[in-house]
Short mmCIF file of N, CA and C in Angstrom, two decimals:
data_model
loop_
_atom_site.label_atom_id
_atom_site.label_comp_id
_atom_site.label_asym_id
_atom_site.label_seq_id
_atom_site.Cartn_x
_atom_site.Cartn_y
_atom_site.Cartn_z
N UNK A 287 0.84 -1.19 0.00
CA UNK A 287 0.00 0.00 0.00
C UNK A 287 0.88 1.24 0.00
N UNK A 288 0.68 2.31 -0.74
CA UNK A 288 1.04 3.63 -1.06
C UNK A 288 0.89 4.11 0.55
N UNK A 289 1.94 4.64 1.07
CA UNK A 289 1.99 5.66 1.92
C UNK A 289 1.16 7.18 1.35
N UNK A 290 -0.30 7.31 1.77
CA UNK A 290 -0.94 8.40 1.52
C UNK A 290 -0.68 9.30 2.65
N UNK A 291 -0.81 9.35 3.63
CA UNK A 291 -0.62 10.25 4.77
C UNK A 291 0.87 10.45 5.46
N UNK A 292 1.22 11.41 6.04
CA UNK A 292 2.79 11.05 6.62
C UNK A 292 2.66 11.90 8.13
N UNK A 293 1.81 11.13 9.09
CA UNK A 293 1.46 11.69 10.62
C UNK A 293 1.74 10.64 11.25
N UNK A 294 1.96 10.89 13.14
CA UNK A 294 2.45 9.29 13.40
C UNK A 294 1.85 9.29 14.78
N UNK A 295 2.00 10.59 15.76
CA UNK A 295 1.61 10.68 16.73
C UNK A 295 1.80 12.13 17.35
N UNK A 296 0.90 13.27 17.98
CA UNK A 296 0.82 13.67 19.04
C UNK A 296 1.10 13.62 20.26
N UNK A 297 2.34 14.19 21.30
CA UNK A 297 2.61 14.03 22.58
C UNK A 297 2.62 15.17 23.22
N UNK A 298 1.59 15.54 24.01
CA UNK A 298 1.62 16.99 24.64
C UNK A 298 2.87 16.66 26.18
N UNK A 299 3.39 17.54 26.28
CA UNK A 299 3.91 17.52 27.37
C UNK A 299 3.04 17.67 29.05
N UNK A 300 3.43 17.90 29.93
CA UNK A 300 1.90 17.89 30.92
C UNK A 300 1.88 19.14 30.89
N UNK A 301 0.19 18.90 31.61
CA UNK A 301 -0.54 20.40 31.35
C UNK A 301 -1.40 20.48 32.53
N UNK A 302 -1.14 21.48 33.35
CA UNK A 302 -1.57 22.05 34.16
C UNK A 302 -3.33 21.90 34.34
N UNK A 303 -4.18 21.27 34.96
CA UNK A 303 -5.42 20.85 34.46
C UNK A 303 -6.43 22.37 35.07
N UNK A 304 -7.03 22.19 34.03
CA UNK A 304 -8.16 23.36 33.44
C UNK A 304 -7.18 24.44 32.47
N UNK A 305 -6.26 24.31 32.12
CA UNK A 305 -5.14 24.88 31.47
C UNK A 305 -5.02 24.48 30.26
N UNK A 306 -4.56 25.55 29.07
CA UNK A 306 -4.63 24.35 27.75
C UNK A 306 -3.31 24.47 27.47
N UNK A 307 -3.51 23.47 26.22
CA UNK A 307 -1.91 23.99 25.17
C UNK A 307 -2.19 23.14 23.92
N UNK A 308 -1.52 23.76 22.84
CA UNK A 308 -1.87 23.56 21.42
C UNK A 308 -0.84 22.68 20.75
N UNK A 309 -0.71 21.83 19.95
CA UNK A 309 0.15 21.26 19.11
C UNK A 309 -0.43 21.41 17.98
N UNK A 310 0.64 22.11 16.94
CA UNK A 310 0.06 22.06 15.57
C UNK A 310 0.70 20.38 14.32
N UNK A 311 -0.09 20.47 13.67
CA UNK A 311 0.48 18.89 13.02
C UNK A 311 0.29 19.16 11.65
N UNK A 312 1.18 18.53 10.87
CA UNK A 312 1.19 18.77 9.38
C UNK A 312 0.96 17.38 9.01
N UNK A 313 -0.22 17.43 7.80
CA UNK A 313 -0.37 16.03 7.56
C UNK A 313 -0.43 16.27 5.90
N UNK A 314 0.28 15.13 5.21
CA UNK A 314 0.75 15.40 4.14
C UNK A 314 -0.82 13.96 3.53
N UNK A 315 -0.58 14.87 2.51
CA UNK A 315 -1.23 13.36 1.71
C UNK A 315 -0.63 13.20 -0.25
N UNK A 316 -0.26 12.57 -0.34
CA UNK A 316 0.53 12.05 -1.79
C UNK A 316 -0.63 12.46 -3.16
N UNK A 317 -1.98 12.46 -2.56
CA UNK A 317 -2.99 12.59 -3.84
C UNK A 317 -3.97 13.36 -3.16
N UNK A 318 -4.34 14.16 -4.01
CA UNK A 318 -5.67 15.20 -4.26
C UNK A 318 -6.70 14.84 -3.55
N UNK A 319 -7.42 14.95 -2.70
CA UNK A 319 -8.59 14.28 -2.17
C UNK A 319 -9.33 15.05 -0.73
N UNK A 320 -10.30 14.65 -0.19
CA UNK A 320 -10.39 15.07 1.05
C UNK A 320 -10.10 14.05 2.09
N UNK A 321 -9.91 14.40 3.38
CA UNK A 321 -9.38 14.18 4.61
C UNK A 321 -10.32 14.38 5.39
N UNK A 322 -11.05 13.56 5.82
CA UNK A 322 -11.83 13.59 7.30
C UNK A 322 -11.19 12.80 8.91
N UNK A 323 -11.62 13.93 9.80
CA UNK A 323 -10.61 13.98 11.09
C UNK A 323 -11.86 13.72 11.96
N UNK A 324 -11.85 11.98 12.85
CA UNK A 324 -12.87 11.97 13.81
C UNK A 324 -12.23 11.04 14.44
N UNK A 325 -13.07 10.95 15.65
CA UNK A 325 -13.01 9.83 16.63
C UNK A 325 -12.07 10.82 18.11
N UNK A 326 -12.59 12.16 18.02
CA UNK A 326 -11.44 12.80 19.21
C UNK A 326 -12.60 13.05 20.06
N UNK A 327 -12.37 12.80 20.76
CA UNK A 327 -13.38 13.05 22.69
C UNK A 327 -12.73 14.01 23.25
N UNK A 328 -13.24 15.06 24.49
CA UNK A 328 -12.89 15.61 25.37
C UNK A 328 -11.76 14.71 25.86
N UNK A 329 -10.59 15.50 26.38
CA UNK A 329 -10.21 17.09 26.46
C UNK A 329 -9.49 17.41 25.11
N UNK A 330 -9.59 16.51 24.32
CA UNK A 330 -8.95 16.98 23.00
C UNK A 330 -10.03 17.77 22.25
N UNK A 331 -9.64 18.88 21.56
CA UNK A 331 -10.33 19.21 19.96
C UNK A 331 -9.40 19.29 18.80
N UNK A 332 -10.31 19.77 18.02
CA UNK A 332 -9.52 19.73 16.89
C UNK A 332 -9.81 20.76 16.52
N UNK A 333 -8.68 21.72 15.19
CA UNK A 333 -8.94 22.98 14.73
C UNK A 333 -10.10 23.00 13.29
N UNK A 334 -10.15 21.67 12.75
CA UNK A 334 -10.45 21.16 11.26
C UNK A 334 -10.99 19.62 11.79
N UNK A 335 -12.37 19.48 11.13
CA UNK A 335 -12.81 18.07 10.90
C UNK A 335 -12.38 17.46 9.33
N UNK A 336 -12.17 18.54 8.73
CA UNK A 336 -12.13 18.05 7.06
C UNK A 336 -10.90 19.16 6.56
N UNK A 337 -10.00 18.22 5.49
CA UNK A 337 -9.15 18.33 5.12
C UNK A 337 -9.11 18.72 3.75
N UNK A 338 -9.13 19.49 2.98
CA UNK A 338 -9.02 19.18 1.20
C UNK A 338 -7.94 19.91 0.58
N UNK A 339 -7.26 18.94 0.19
CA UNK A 339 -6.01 18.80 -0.66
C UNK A 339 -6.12 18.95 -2.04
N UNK A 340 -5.76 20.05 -2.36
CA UNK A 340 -5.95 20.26 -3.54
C UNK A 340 -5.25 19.67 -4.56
N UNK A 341 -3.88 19.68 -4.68
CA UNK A 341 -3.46 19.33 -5.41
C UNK A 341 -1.96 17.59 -4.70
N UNK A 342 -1.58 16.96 -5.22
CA UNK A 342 -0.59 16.06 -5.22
C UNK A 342 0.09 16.45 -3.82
N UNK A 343 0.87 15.30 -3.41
CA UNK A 343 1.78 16.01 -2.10
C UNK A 343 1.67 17.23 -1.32
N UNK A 344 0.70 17.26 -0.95
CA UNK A 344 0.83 18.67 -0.62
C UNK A 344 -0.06 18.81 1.21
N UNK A 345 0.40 19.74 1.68
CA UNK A 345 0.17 20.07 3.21
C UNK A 345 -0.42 20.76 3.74
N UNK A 346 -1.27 20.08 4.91
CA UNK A 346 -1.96 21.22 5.23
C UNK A 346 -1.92 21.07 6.97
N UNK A 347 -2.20 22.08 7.58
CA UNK A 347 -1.88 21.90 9.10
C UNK A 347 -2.89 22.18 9.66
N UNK A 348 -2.96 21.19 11.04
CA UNK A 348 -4.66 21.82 11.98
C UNK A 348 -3.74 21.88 13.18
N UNK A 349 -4.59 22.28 14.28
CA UNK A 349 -4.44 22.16 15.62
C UNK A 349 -5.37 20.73 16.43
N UNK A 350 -4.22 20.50 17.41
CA UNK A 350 -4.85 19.45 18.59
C UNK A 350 -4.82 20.40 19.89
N UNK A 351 -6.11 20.90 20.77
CA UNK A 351 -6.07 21.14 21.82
C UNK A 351 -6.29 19.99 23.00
N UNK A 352 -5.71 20.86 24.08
CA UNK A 352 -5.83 19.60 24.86
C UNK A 352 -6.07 20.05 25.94
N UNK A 353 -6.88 20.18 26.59
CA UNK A 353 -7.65 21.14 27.86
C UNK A 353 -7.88 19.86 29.09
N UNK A 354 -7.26 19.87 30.03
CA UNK A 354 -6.99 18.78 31.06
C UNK A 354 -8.48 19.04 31.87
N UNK A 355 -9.43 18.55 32.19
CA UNK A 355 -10.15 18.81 33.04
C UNK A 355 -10.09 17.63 35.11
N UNK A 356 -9.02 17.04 35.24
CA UNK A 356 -8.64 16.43 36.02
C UNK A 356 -7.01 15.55 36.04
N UNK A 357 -6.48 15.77 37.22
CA UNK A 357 -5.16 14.84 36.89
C UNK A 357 -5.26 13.60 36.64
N UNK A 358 -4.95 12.89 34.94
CA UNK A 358 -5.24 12.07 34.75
C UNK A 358 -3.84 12.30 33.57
N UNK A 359 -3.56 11.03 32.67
CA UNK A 359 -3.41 11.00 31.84
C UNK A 359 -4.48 10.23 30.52
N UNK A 360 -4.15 11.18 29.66
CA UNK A 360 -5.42 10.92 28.40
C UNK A 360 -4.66 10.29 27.03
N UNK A 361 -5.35 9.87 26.63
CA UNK A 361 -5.21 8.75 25.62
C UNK A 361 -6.11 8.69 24.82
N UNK A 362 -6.05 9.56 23.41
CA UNK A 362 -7.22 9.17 22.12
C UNK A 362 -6.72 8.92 21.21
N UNK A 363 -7.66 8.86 19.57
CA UNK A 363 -7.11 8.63 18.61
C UNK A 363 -7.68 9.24 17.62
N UNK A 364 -7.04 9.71 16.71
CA UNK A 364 -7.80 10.89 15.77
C UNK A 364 -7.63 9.72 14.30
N UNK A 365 -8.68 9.47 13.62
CA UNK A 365 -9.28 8.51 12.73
C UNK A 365 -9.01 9.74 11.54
N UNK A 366 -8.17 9.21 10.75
CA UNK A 366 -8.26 10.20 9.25
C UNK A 366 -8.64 8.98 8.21
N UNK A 367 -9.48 10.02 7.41
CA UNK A 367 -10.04 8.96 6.31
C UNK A 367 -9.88 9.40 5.02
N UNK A 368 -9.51 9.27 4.20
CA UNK A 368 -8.83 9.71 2.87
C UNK A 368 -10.26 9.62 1.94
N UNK A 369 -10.78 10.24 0.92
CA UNK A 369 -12.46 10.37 -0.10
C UNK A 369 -12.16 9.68 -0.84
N UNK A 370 -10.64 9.42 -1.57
CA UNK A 370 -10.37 8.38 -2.50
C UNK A 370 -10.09 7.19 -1.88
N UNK A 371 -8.87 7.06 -1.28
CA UNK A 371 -8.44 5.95 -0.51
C UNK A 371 -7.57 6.46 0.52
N UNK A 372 -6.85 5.33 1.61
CA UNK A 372 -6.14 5.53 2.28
C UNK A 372 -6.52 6.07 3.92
N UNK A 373 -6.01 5.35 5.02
CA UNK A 373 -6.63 5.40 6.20
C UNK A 373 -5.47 5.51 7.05
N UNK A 374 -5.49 6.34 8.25
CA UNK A 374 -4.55 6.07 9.12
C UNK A 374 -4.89 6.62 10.44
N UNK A 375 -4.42 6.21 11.77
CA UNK A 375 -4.57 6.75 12.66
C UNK A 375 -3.59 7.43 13.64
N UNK A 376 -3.94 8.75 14.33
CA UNK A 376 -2.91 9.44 14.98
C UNK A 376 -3.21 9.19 16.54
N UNK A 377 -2.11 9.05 17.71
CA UNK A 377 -2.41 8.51 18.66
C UNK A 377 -2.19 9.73 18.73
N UNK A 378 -3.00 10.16 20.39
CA UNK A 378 -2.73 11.63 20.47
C UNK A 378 -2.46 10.91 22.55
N UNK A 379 -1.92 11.38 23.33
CA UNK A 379 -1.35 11.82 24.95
C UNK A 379 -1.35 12.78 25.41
N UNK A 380 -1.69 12.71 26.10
CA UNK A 380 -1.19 13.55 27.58
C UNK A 380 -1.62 13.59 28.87
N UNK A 381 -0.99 14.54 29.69
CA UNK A 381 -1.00 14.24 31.16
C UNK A 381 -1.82 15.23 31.42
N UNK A 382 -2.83 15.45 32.60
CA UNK A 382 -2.98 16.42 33.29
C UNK A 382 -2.42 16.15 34.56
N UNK A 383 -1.86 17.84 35.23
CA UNK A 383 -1.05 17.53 36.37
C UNK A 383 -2.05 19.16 37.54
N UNK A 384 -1.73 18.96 38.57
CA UNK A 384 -2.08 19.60 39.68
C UNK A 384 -0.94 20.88 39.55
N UNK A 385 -1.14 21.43 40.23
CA UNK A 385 -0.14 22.85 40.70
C UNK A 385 0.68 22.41 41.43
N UNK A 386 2.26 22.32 41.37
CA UNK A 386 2.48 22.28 42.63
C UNK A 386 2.92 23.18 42.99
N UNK A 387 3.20 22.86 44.57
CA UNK A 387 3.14 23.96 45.90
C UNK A 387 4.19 23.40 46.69
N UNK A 388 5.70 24.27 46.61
CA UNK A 388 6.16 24.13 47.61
C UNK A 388 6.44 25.13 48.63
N UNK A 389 6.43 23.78 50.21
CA UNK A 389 6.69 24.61 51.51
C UNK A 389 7.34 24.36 52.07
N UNK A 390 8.07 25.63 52.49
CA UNK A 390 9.32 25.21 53.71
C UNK A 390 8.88 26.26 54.73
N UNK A 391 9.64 25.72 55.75
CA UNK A 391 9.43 26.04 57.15
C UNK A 391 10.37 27.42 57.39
N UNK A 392 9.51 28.48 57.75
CA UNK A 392 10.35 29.05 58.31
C UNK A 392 11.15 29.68 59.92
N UNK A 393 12.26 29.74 59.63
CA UNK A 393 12.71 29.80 61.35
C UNK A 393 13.20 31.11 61.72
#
């Protein structure tokens, strides 16, 4: 099978929960076609559900947000589907983390 897409994975670093942060992603596709982007749940979004490639090889970029609503780490998968052919999936991570707080004693 023709390598149509060239994306592999999303890794946010941790994120402060109720706090966001953005990763942008370039996803290439080898042929002309549209690109549909699903299967993302809270705390992820996306900037673009649909992709259209106009011409051969060519690139286009969305955003992955990732808005922590508890310390957890998260785990989805963003489903791209090619109008002609071609399928692939992007694992997307991350952490939500607490504030921390340090204390020392004073004397």
């Amino acid at each position: 099978m023709s390598e149509i897409f060239k994306a592999f994975a999303v890794t946010f670093s941790p994120v402060t929960v109720d706090s966001s942060s953005q990763i942008t992603v370039s996803l290439t596709s080898d042929i002309a076609q549209t690109v549909t982007l699903s299967g993302v749940d809270s705390p992820y979004t996306l900037s673009a559900t649909e992709l259209v490639y106009v011409t051969a090889s060519s690139t286009i970029d969305f955003t992955v947000d990732f808005t922590p609503t508890t310390a957890a780490t998260y785990l989805d998968t963003i489903n791209l589907s090619g109008s002609i052919f071609g399928s692939a999936t992007l694992l997307i991570s991350g952490e939500g983390t607490l504030v921390e707080i340090d204390l020392s004693e004073n004397t």
